[in-house]
Protein backbone atom coordinates (compact mmCIF):
# COMPACT_ATOMS: atom_id res chain seq x y z
CA UNK A 1 0.00 0.00 0.00
CA UNK A 2 1.15 3.50 -0.76
CA UNK A 3 0.16 6.36 1.55
CA UNK A 4 -3.55 6.88 1.31
CA UNK A 5 -4.09 3.94 -1.03
CA UNK A 6 -6.63 1.61 0.47
CA UNK A 7 -6.52 3.40 3.84
CA UNK A 8 -8.51 6.23 5.34
CA UNK A 9 -8.15 8.07 8.64
CA UNK A 10 -11.11 8.03 10.99
CA UNK A 11 -11.48 10.44 13.91
CA UNK A 12 -13.39 9.67 17.10
CA UNK A 13 -14.03 12.68 19.34
CA UNK A 14 -12.79 12.68 22.94
CA UNK A 15 -14.97 14.79 25.22
CA UNK A 16 -14.28 16.43 28.56
CA UNK A 17 -17.21 15.06 30.55
CA UNK A 18 -17.61 18.10 32.81
CA UNK A 19 -18.79 20.34 29.95
CA UNK A 20 -18.96 18.00 26.93
CA UNK A 21 -16.32 19.99 25.03
CA UNK A 22 -14.24 18.11 22.45
CA UNK A 23 -10.64 18.14 23.69
CA UNK A 24 -9.12 15.70 21.26
CA UNK A 25 -9.58 12.83 18.88
CA UNK A 26 -8.51 9.24 18.64
CA UNK A 27 -7.21 8.91 15.10
CA UNK A 28 -7.50 5.46 13.61
CA UNK A 29 -6.81 4.10 10.15
CA UNK A 30 -9.29 1.90 8.36
CA UNK A 31 -9.02 -0.07 5.15
CA UNK A 32 -11.16 1.01 2.21
CA UNK A 33 -10.84 -2.43 0.63
CA UNK A 34 -14.26 -4.10 1.13
CA UNK A 35 -12.96 -7.46 2.38
CA UNK A 36 -10.74 -5.73 4.95
CA UNK A 37 -12.92 -2.88 6.25
CA UNK A 38 -13.15 -4.37 9.76
CA UNK A 39 -9.91 -3.71 11.63
CA UNK A 40 -9.88 -7.15 13.25
CA UNK A 41 -9.87 -8.76 9.77
CA UNK A 42 -7.31 -6.34 8.37
CA UNK A 43 -4.84 -6.77 11.24
CA UNK A 44 -5.39 -10.53 11.55
CA UNK A 45 -4.61 -11.06 7.86
CA UNK A 46 -1.58 -8.78 8.22
CA UNK A 47 -0.36 -10.83 11.16
CA UNK A 48 -0.92 -14.13 9.33
CA UNK A 49 1.02 -12.77 6.33
CA UNK A 50 3.85 -11.70 8.67
CA UNK A 51 3.53 -8.05 7.62
CA UNK A 52 1.84 -6.65 10.72
CA UNK A 53 4.67 -4.28 11.72
CA UNK A 54 5.03 -2.57 8.31
CA UNK A 55 1.24 -2.35 7.98
CA UNK A 56 0.92 -0.84 11.47
CA UNK A 57 3.74 1.61 10.69
CA UNK A 58 1.95 2.62 7.48
CA UNK A 59 -1.33 3.08 9.38
CA UNK A 60 0.52 5.21 11.95
CA UNK A 61 1.97 7.45 9.22
CA UNK A 62 -1.46 7.79 7.57
CA UNK A 63 -3.12 8.74 10.87
CA UNK A 64 -0.47 11.30 11.82
CA UNK A 65 -0.55 12.89 8.35
CA UNK A 66 -4.32 13.34 8.69
CA UNK A 67 -3.85 15.45 11.83
CA UNK A 68 -1.57 18.08 10.26
CA UNK A 69 -4.33 20.54 9.34
CA UNK A 70 -6.59 19.95 12.35
CA UNK A 71 -7.28 22.42 15.16
CA UNK A 72 -3.94 23.02 16.94
CA UNK A 73 -5.61 23.17 20.34
CA UNK A 74 -6.72 19.54 20.13
CA UNK A 75 -4.78 16.45 21.20
CA UNK A 76 -4.57 13.32 19.11
CA UNK A 77 -4.40 9.76 20.38
CA UNK A 78 -2.85 7.40 17.84
CA UNK A 79 -2.44 3.70 18.45
CA UNK A 80 0.78 1.87 17.71
CA UNK A 81 1.45 -1.80 18.39
CA UNK A 82 4.27 -2.60 20.83
CA UNK A 83 5.94 -4.74 18.16
CA UNK A 84 6.07 -1.72 15.86
CA UNK A 85 7.67 0.41 18.58
CA UNK A 86 10.29 -2.30 19.04
CA UNK A 87 10.95 -3.01 15.36
CA UNK A 88 10.87 0.51 13.90
CA UNK A 89 13.67 2.87 14.99
CA UNK A 90 12.37 5.67 17.20
CA UNK A 91 13.82 8.29 14.87
CA UNK A 92 11.66 6.95 12.00
CA UNK A 93 8.57 7.22 14.20
CA UNK A 94 9.41 10.77 15.30
CA UNK A 95 10.06 11.94 11.74
CA UNK A 96 6.40 11.32 10.89
CA UNK A 97 5.05 14.11 13.12
CA UNK A 98 4.30 17.43 11.39
CA UNK A 99 6.73 20.24 12.12
CA UNK A 100 3.90 22.79 12.53
CA UNK A 101 2.40 21.02 15.55
CA UNK A 102 4.00 20.48 18.97
CA UNK A 103 4.74 16.83 19.74
CA UNK A 104 2.83 17.31 22.98
CA UNK A 105 -0.30 17.30 20.77
CA UNK A 106 0.03 13.53 20.51
CA UNK A 107 -0.64 10.75 22.98
Tab-separated table of C-alpha atoms in Angstrom:
chain	number	residue	atom	x	y	z
A	1	UNK	CA	0.000	0.000	0.000
A	2	UNK	CA	1.151	3.502	-0.758
A	3	UNK	CA	0.164	6.358	1.547
A	4	UNK	CA	-3.550	6.884	1.307
A	5	UNK	CA	-4.091	3.941	-1.029
A	6	UNK	CA	-6.632	1.609	0.474
A	7	UNK	CA	-6.521	3.398	3.837
A	8	UNK	CA	-8.509	6.232	5.335
A	9	UNK	CA	-8.148	8.071	8.637
A	10	UNK	CA	-11.113	8.025	10.988
A	11	UNK	CA	-11.475	10.444	13.913
A	12	UNK	CA	-13.388	9.666	17.103
A	13	UNK	CA	-14.031	12.675	19.336
A	14	UNK	CA	-12.785	12.685	22.941
A	15	UNK	CA	-14.969	14.791	25.223
A	16	UNK	CA	-14.283	16.426	28.562
A	17	UNK	CA	-17.205	15.059	30.546
A	18	UNK	CA	-17.614	18.102	32.808
A	19	UNK	CA	-18.787	20.338	29.949
A	20	UNK	CA	-18.955	17.995	26.927
A	21	UNK	CA	-16.324	19.987	25.029
A	22	UNK	CA	-14.242	18.106	22.452
A	23	UNK	CA	-10.640	18.145	23.692
A	24	UNK	CA	-9.116	15.696	21.259
A	25	UNK	CA	-9.584	12.833	18.877
A	26	UNK	CA	-8.511	9.243	18.639
A	27	UNK	CA	-7.211	8.914	15.104
A	28	UNK	CA	-7.502	5.458	13.611
A	29	UNK	CA	-6.808	4.103	10.154
A	30	UNK	CA	-9.289	1.899	8.357
A	31	UNK	CA	-9.023	-0.066	5.146
A	32	UNK	CA	-11.161	1.013	2.208
A	33	UNK	CA	-10.843	-2.432	0.625
A	34	UNK	CA	-14.260	-4.103	1.129
A	35	UNK	CA	-12.956	-7.461	2.381
A	36	UNK	CA	-10.743	-5.729	4.955
A	37	UNK	CA	-12.922	-2.877	6.252
A	38	UNK	CA	-13.152	-4.369	9.755
A	39	UNK	CA	-9.911	-3.709	11.633
A	40	UNK	CA	-9.879	-7.154	13.246
A	41	UNK	CA	-9.867	-8.764	9.772
A	42	UNK	CA	-7.310	-6.345	8.373
A	43	UNK	CA	-4.838	-6.769	11.236
A	44	UNK	CA	-5.391	-10.534	11.554
A	45	UNK	CA	-4.613	-11.056	7.863
A	46	UNK	CA	-1.575	-8.783	8.218
A	47	UNK	CA	-0.364	-10.832	11.159
A	48	UNK	CA	-0.916	-14.128	9.328
A	49	UNK	CA	1.020	-12.774	6.334
A	50	UNK	CA	3.846	-11.704	8.674
A	51	UNK	CA	3.529	-8.054	7.621
A	52	UNK	CA	1.844	-6.646	10.723
A	53	UNK	CA	4.675	-4.284	11.717
A	54	UNK	CA	5.029	-2.572	8.310
A	55	UNK	CA	1.242	-2.353	7.980
A	56	UNK	CA	0.916	-0.839	11.470
A	57	UNK	CA	3.736	1.610	10.692
A	58	UNK	CA	1.953	2.618	7.480
A	59	UNK	CA	-1.327	3.081	9.382
A	60	UNK	CA	0.520	5.212	11.952
A	61	UNK	CA	1.968	7.452	9.221
A	62	UNK	CA	-1.465	7.790	7.569
A	63	UNK	CA	-3.115	8.743	10.872
A	64	UNK	CA	-0.469	11.303	11.821
A	65	UNK	CA	-0.553	12.889	8.350
A	66	UNK	CA	-4.318	13.335	8.690
A	67	UNK	CA	-3.848	15.447	11.832
A	68	UNK	CA	-1.574	18.077	10.255
A	69	UNK	CA	-4.328	20.541	9.340
A	70	UNK	CA	-6.586	19.951	12.346
A	71	UNK	CA	-7.283	22.418	15.158
A	72	UNK	CA	-3.940	23.025	16.936
A	73	UNK	CA	-5.611	23.174	20.342
A	74	UNK	CA	-6.721	19.538	20.130
A	75	UNK	CA	-4.775	16.450	21.201
A	76	UNK	CA	-4.573	13.316	19.112
A	77	UNK	CA	-4.400	9.763	20.381
A	78	UNK	CA	-2.851	7.404	17.843
A	79	UNK	CA	-2.436	3.696	18.448
A	80	UNK	CA	0.784	1.869	17.709
A	81	UNK	CA	1.445	-1.795	18.387
A	82	UNK	CA	4.269	-2.600	20.828
A	83	UNK	CA	5.937	-4.745	18.164
A	84	UNK	CA	6.072	-1.719	15.859
A	85	UNK	CA	7.668	0.408	18.577
A	86	UNK	CA	10.294	-2.299	19.042
A	87	UNK	CA	10.948	-3.009	15.355
A	88	UNK	CA	10.872	0.512	13.896
A	89	UNK	CA	13.673	2.868	14.994
A	90	UNK	CA	12.373	5.668	17.203
A	91	UNK	CA	13.819	8.288	14.867
A	92	UNK	CA	11.660	6.949	12.000
A	93	UNK	CA	8.567	7.218	14.201
A	94	UNK	CA	9.409	10.770	15.298
A	95	UNK	CA	10.064	11.937	11.736
A	96	UNK	CA	6.401	11.321	10.893
A	97	UNK	CA	5.049	14.109	13.118
A	98	UNK	CA	4.302	17.433	11.390
A	99	UNK	CA	6.727	20.241	12.119
A	100	UNK	CA	3.904	22.792	12.530
A	101	UNK	CA	2.404	21.019	15.554
A	102	UNK	CA	3.999	20.478	18.975
A	103	UNK	CA	4.736	16.828	19.740
A	104	UNK	CA	2.826	17.307	22.978
A	105	UNK	CA	-0.296	17.297	20.772
A	106	UNK	CA	0.030	13.526	20.507
A	107	UNK	CA	-0.644	10.752	22.983
